[in-house]
mmCIF file of C-alpha atoms and ligand atoms in Angstrom:
data_model
loop_
_atom_site.group_PDB
_atom_site.id
_atom_site.type_symbol
_atom_site.label_atom_id
_atom_site.label_comp_id
_atom_site.label_asym_id
_atom_site.label_seq_id
_atom_site.Cartn_x
_atom_site.Cartn_y
_atom_site.Cartn_z
ATOM 1 C CA UNK A 5 -46.707 7.458 69.490
ATOM 2 C CA UNK A 6 -44.038 7.619 72.176
ATOM 3 C CA UNK A 7 -44.336 3.871 72.576
ATOM 4 C CA UNK A 8 -43.987 3.166 68.891
ATOM 5 C CA UNK A 9 -41.021 5.516 68.678
ATOM 6 C CA UNK A 10 -39.251 3.460 71.303
ATOM 7 C CA UNK A 11 -40.207 0.158 69.734
ATOM 8 C CA UNK A 12 -38.648 1.291 66.507
ATOM 9 C CA UNK A 13 -35.445 2.357 68.224
ATOM 10 C CA UNK A 14 -35.336 -1.136 69.667
ATOM 11 C CA UNK A 15 -35.910 -2.731 66.274
ATOM 12 C CA UNK A 16 -33.114 -0.595 64.835
ATOM 13 C CA UNK A 17 -30.758 -1.818 67.542
ATOM 14 C CA UNK A 18 -31.833 -5.420 66.979
ATOM 15 C CA UNK A 19 -31.141 -5.307 63.271
ATOM 16 C CA UNK A 20 -27.756 -3.674 63.868
ATOM 17 C CA UNK A 21 -28.300 0.052 63.463
ATOM 18 C CA UNK A 22 -26.773 1.795 66.491
ATOM 19 C CA UNK A 23 -28.987 4.257 68.344
ATOM 20 C CA UNK A 24 -27.695 7.101 70.516
ATOM 21 C CA UNK A 25 -28.072 6.231 74.205
ATOM 22 C CA UNK A 26 -31.386 7.524 75.480
ATOM 23 C CA UNK A 27 -33.615 7.579 78.508
ATOM 24 C CA UNK A 28 -37.096 8.871 79.339
ATOM 25 C CA UNK A 29 -36.856 11.449 82.087
ATOM 26 C CA UNK A 30 -39.539 11.946 84.698
ATOM 27 C CA UNK A 31 -37.519 13.287 87.592
ATOM 28 C CA UNK A 32 -34.650 15.717 87.841
ATOM 29 C CA UNK A 33 -32.490 13.100 89.588
ATOM 30 C CA UNK A 34 -32.848 10.802 86.574
ATOM 31 C CA UNK A 35 -31.701 13.598 84.327
ATOM 32 C CA UNK A 36 -28.670 14.390 86.478
ATOM 33 C CA UNK A 37 -27.681 10.721 86.565
ATOM 34 C CA UNK A 38 -27.984 10.485 82.780
ATOM 35 C CA UNK A 39 -25.866 13.640 82.377
ATOM 36 C CA UNK A 40 -23.209 12.247 84.683
ATOM 37 C CA UNK A 41 -23.039 9.031 82.676
ATOM 38 C CA UNK A 42 -22.984 10.723 79.282
ATOM 39 C CA UNK A 43 -21.153 14.030 79.933
ATOM 40 C CA UNK A 44 -22.870 15.915 77.107
ATOM 41 C CA UNK A 45 -26.544 15.419 76.356
ATOM 42 C CA UNK A 46 -29.533 16.507 74.290
ATOM 43 C CA UNK A 47 -33.024 17.007 75.740
ATOM 44 C CA UNK A 48 -36.151 16.634 73.578
ATOM 45 C CA UNK A 49 -39.892 16.934 74.135
ATOM 46 C CA UNK A 50 -41.616 14.008 72.378
ATOM 47 C CA UNK A 51 -45.313 14.074 71.569
ATOM 48 C CA UNK A 52 -47.601 13.183 68.707
ATOM 49 C CA UNK A 53 -48.531 16.865 68.550
ATOM 50 C CA UNK A 54 -44.967 17.909 67.800
ATOM 51 C CA UNK A 55 -43.981 16.893 64.295
ATOM 52 C CA UNK A 56 -40.874 19.037 63.877
ATOM 53 C CA UNK A 57 -39.329 19.372 67.293
ATOM 54 C CA UNK A 58 -36.644 21.922 66.484
ATOM 55 C CA UNK A 59 -39.181 24.234 64.775
ATOM 56 C CA UNK A 60 -40.949 24.739 68.095
ATOM 57 C CA UNK A 61 -37.826 24.740 70.253
ATOM 58 C CA UNK A 62 -38.379 21.233 71.613
ATOM 59 C CA UNK A 63 -34.742 20.142 71.156
ATOM 60 C CA UNK A 64 -31.799 21.471 73.131
ATOM 61 C CA UNK A 65 -28.369 20.150 72.137
ATOM 62 C CA UNK A 66 -24.973 20.336 73.809
ATOM 63 C CA UNK A 67 -26.031 20.371 77.443
ATOM 64 C CA UNK A 68 -23.015 19.834 79.680
ATOM 65 C CA UNK A 69 -23.913 21.258 83.082
ATOM 66 C CA UNK A 70 -26.456 20.120 85.687
ATOM 67 C CA UNK A 71 -27.803 23.679 86.005
ATOM 68 C CA UNK A 72 -28.542 23.960 82.324
ATOM 69 C CA UNK A 73 -30.036 20.459 82.194
ATOM 70 C CA UNK A 74 -32.463 21.207 85.011
ATOM 71 C CA UNK A 75 -33.387 24.566 83.522
ATOM 72 C CA UNK A 76 -34.183 23.019 80.129
ATOM 73 C CA UNK A 77 -36.136 20.177 81.764
ATOM 74 C CA UNK A 78 -38.314 22.597 83.760
ATOM 75 C CA UNK A 79 -38.793 24.847 80.757
ATOM 76 C CA UNK A 80 -39.886 21.920 78.506
ATOM 77 C CA UNK A 81 -42.265 20.697 81.199
ATOM 78 C CA UNK A 82 -43.907 24.093 81.258
ATOM 79 C CA UNK A 83 -44.006 24.720 77.515
ATOM 80 C CA UNK A 84 -44.975 21.186 76.403
ATOM 81 C CA UNK A 85 -47.336 19.941 79.114
ATOM 82 C CA UNK A 86 -48.486 16.739 77.392
ATOM 83 C CA UNK A 87 -45.068 15.713 76.077
ATOM 84 C CA UNK A 88 -42.631 13.115 77.393
ATOM 85 C CA UNK A 89 -39.093 14.249 78.027
ATOM 86 C CA UNK A 90 -36.285 12.310 76.392
ATOM 87 C CA UNK A 91 -32.588 12.669 77.149
ATOM 88 C CA UNK A 92 -30.032 11.471 74.614
ATOM 89 C CA UNK A 93 -26.284 11.351 74.504
ATOM 90 C CA UNK A 94 -24.874 14.100 72.283
ATOM 91 C CA UNK A 95 -23.198 12.788 69.119
ATOM 92 C CA UNK A 96 -20.779 15.021 67.212
ATOM 93 C CA UNK A 97 -20.390 14.344 63.530
ATOM 94 C CA UNK A 98 -21.849 14.506 60.053
ATOM 95 C CA UNK A 99 -25.635 14.354 59.793
ATOM 96 C CA UNK A 100 -27.062 11.944 57.239
ATOM 97 C CA UNK A 101 -30.571 11.131 56.105
ATOM 98 C CA UNK A 102 -31.859 7.627 55.474
ATOM 99 C CA UNK A 103 -35.460 7.246 54.396
ATOM 100 C CA UNK A 104 -37.888 4.721 52.927
ATOM 101 C CA UNK A 105 -41.257 5.012 51.269
ATOM 102 C CA UNK A 106 -43.583 2.137 50.435
ATOM 103 C CA UNK A 107 -44.800 2.398 46.875
ATOM 104 C CA UNK A 108 -48.027 0.470 46.223
ATOM 105 C CA UNK A 109 -46.567 -1.003 43.011
ATOM 106 C CA UNK A 110 -42.807 -1.183 43.489
ATOM 107 C CA UNK A 111 -42.644 -1.755 47.225
ATOM 108 C CA UNK A 112 -40.020 -0.054 49.401
ATOM 109 C CA UNK A 113 -37.941 2.685 47.821
ATOM 110 C CA UNK A 114 -35.052 3.971 49.919
ATOM 111 C CA UNK A 115 -33.328 7.325 49.783
ATOM 112 C CA UNK A 116 -30.016 8.502 51.167
ATOM 113 C CA UNK A 117 -28.481 11.949 51.488
ATOM 114 C CA UNK A 118 -26.660 14.373 53.732
ATOM 115 C CA UNK A 119 -28.978 15.624 56.468
ATOM 116 C CA UNK A 120 -30.575 19.000 57.028
ATOM 117 C CA UNK A 121 -30.786 21.513 54.176
ATOM 118 C CA UNK A 122 -29.097 19.154 51.703
ATOM 119 C CA UNK A 123 -32.167 16.933 51.767
ATOM 120 C CA UNK A 124 -34.828 19.530 52.528
ATOM 121 C CA UNK A 125 -33.700 22.351 50.247
ATOM 122 C CA UNK A 126 -31.412 20.855 47.606
ATOM 123 C CA UNK A 127 -33.149 17.460 47.360
ATOM 124 C CA UNK A 128 -29.702 15.956 46.929
ATOM 125 C CA UNK A 129 -30.663 12.323 47.477
ATOM 126 C CA UNK A 130 -30.004 9.010 45.771
ATOM 127 C CA UNK A 131 -32.773 6.447 45.550
ATOM 128 C CA UNK A 132 -33.042 2.697 45.013
ATOM 129 C CA UNK A 133 -35.576 -0.059 45.166
ATOM 130 C CA UNK A 134 -35.007 -2.034 48.363
ATOM 131 C CA UNK A 135 -33.176 -4.180 49.193
ATOM 132 C CA UNK A 136 -29.640 -3.091 48.326
ATOM 133 C CA UNK A 137 -26.377 -4.839 49.174
ATOM 134 C CA UNK A 138 -23.377 -2.971 50.575
ATOM 135 C CA UNK A 139 -21.817 -2.445 47.145
ATOM 136 C CA UNK A 140 -24.982 -0.815 45.842
ATOM 137 C CA UNK A 141 -25.215 1.255 49.039
ATOM 138 C CA UNK A 142 -21.671 2.491 48.394
ATOM 139 C CA UNK A 143 -22.742 3.596 44.895
ATOM 140 C CA UNK A 144 -25.712 5.464 46.387
ATOM 141 C CA UNK A 145 -23.270 7.345 48.594
ATOM 142 C CA UNK A 146 -21.051 8.217 45.646
ATOM 143 C CA UNK A 147 -24.006 9.408 43.562
ATOM 144 C CA UNK A 148 -25.134 12.366 45.650
ATOM 145 C CA UNK A 149 -23.655 15.774 44.779
ATOM 146 C CA UNK A 150 -22.404 16.200 48.307
ATOM 147 C CA UNK A 151 -20.831 12.727 48.170
ATOM 148 C CA UNK A 152 -17.318 14.161 48.401
ATOM 149 C CA UNK A 153 -18.030 15.261 51.968
ATOM 150 C CA UNK A 154 -18.143 11.568 52.882
ATOM 151 C CA UNK A 155 -14.486 11.287 51.804
ATOM 152 C CA UNK A 156 -13.516 13.670 54.596
ATOM 153 C CA UNK A 157 -13.987 17.406 54.777
ATOM 154 C CA UNK A 158 -12.680 20.029 57.219
ATOM 155 C CA UNK A 159 -11.768 17.544 59.873
ATOM 156 C CA UNK A 160 -14.990 15.543 59.546
ATOM 157 C CA UNK A 161 -14.224 11.879 59.022
ATOM 158 C CA UNK A 162 -16.769 9.123 58.587
ATOM 159 C CA UNK A 163 -16.521 5.380 57.994
ATOM 160 C CA UNK A 164 -18.035 4.793 54.561
ATOM 161 C CA UNK A 165 -18.159 0.997 54.982
ATOM 162 C CA UNK A 166 -20.164 1.447 58.175
ATOM 163 C CA UNK A 167 -22.623 3.755 56.402
ATOM 164 C CA UNK A 168 -22.966 1.240 53.552
ATOM 165 C CA UNK A 169 -23.605 -1.522 56.078
ATOM 166 C CA UNK A 170 -26.341 0.534 57.736
ATOM 167 C CA UNK A 171 -28.027 1.483 54.440
ATOM 168 C CA UNK A 172 -28.064 -2.164 53.384
ATOM 169 C CA UNK A 173 -29.395 -3.469 56.720
ATOM 170 C CA UNK A 174 -32.066 -0.765 56.762
ATOM 171 C CA UNK A 175 -33.167 -1.663 53.229
ATOM 172 C CA UNK A 176 -33.534 -5.339 54.185
ATOM 173 C CA UNK A 177 -35.598 -4.822 57.346
ATOM 174 C CA UNK A 178 -38.220 -2.234 56.403
ATOM 175 C CA UNK A 179 -41.200 -4.537 56.850
ATOM 176 C CA UNK A 180 -40.081 -5.217 60.416
ATOM 177 C CA UNK A 181 -40.272 -1.520 61.188
ATOM 178 C CA UNK A 182 -43.568 -1.163 59.337
ATOM 179 C CA UNK A 183 -45.551 1.915 58.343
ATOM 180 C CA UNK A 184 -45.658 3.560 54.931
ATOM 181 C CA UNK A 185 -42.782 5.930 55.313
ATOM 182 C CA UNK A 186 -39.734 5.775 57.598
ATOM 183 C CA UNK A 187 -37.107 8.497 58.046
ATOM 184 C CA UNK A 188 -33.980 8.292 60.139
ATOM 185 C CA UNK A 189 -33.080 11.961 60.249
ATOM 186 C CA UNK A 190 -30.459 12.439 61.288
ATOM 187 C CA UNK A 191 -28.137 9.464 61.466
ATOM 188 C CA UNK A 192 -25.004 11.099 62.885
ATOM 189 C CA UNK A 193 -21.632 9.682 61.797
ATOM 190 C CA UNK A 194 -18.074 10.268 62.905
ATOM 191 C CA UNK A 195 -14.781 8.363 62.774
ATOM 192 C CA UNK A 196 -16.065 5.898 65.372
ATOM 193 C CA UNK A 197 -19.387 4.971 63.752
ATOM 194 C CA UNK A 198 -22.959 6.100 63.139
ATOM 195 C CA UNK A 199 -25.939 6.535 65.461
ATOM 196 C CA UNK A 200 -29.624 7.187 64.768
ATOM 197 C CA UNK A 201 -30.867 10.108 66.874
ATOM 198 C CA UNK A 202 -34.299 10.839 65.391
ATOM 199 C CA UNK A 203 -37.030 8.946 63.566
ATOM 200 C CA UNK A 204 -40.264 9.700 61.825
ATOM 201 C CA UNK A 205 -42.700 6.989 60.796
ATOM 202 C CA UNK A 206 -45.875 7.546 58.826
ATOM 203 C CA UNK A 207 -48.335 4.776 59.577
HETATM 204 P P1 ADP B 313 -36.642 17.273 64.695
HETATM 205 O O1 ADP B 313 -36.203 16.666 63.418
HETATM 206 O O2 ADP B 313 -38.010 16.811 65.096
HETATM 207 O O3 ADP B 313 -36.524 18.755 64.714
HETATM 208 P P2 ADP B 313 -34.300 15.989 65.937
HETATM 209 O O4 ADP B 313 -34.379 14.992 67.021
HETATM 210 O O5 ADP B 313 -33.899 15.518 64.587
HETATM 211 O O6 ADP B 313 -35.715 16.749 65.899
HETATM 212 O O7 ADP B 313 -33.319 17.132 66.401
HETATM 213 C C1 ADP B 313 -33.075 18.276 65.629
HETATM 214 C C2 ADP B 313 -31.591 18.456 65.379
HETATM 215 O O8 ADP B 313 -30.892 18.499 66.603
HETATM 216 C C3 ADP B 313 -30.960 17.321 64.597
HETATM 217 O O9 ADP B 313 -31.119 17.476 63.221
HETATM 218 C C4 ADP B 313 -29.522 17.435 65.051
HETATM 219 O O10 ADP B 313 -28.883 18.502 64.361
HETATM 220 C C5 ADP B 313 -29.643 17.839 66.486
HETATM 221 N N1 ADP B 313 -29.639 16.634 67.360
HETATM 222 C C6 ADP B 313 -30.700 15.943 67.791
HETATM 223 N N2 ADP B 313 -30.340 14.898 68.588
HETATM 224 C C7 ADP B 313 -28.997 14.934 68.650
HETATM 225 C C8 ADP B 313 -28.008 14.130 69.300
HETATM 226 N N3 ADP B 313 -28.344 13.084 70.060
HETATM 227 N N4 ADP B 313 -26.698 14.474 69.152
HETATM 228 C C9 ADP B 313 -26.349 15.546 68.389
HETATM 229 N N5 ADP B 313 -27.222 16.341 67.749
HETATM 230 C C10 ADP B 313 -28.530 16.047 67.873
HETATM 231 MG MG1 MG B 314 -35.072 15.068 62.896
#
């Protein structure tokens, strides 16, 4: 599972979907080096037994000091013995959801929405048969109820053309990623761009 997770991150990068900088951590020195290079980081415990990492406290965001990093690393090691530890650069921005499901008759159907509760609770998503071009992707973004947030809200700015580019590229490369269901959740966007920070693939 960990291997596949990484492979998919690599495929995403290859097809042109940026991925937050990441590194597997086995030793404290590796973690401290990664923190020094990235200033603010996130630490996650990755394992096939952990489906929703934040539900079990296996994600710690906004780590800026070596002391905290080491403490979280040791704590995760203890609490999640079989898991691999992943460090990621921290991305500040708006969280989006980009998913795909393979329908036995229609093929890939993609969905797009704002991340978190907007998808999970309000089901505020727009859907299309894949593939979509950038114009169609732009219409998907305008269709969701929370679409206005993408125009800029309380200091959050995102690049809509970049999001449309990513939706379109994703929709055209689903067979390369494989599986039956693929979720990038979240894709975090700010005025500089968008980065995938988490994935879920159903084989
Ligand atoms: P899971 O969905 O399994 O709980 P995620 O990797 O999606 O785990 O992390 C949970 C939440 O933590 C995300 O929805 C996001 O809010 C935050 N998060 C995770 N990784 C990052 C990151 N690299 N930068 C900023 N926030 C992050
Ligand atoms: Mg997630």
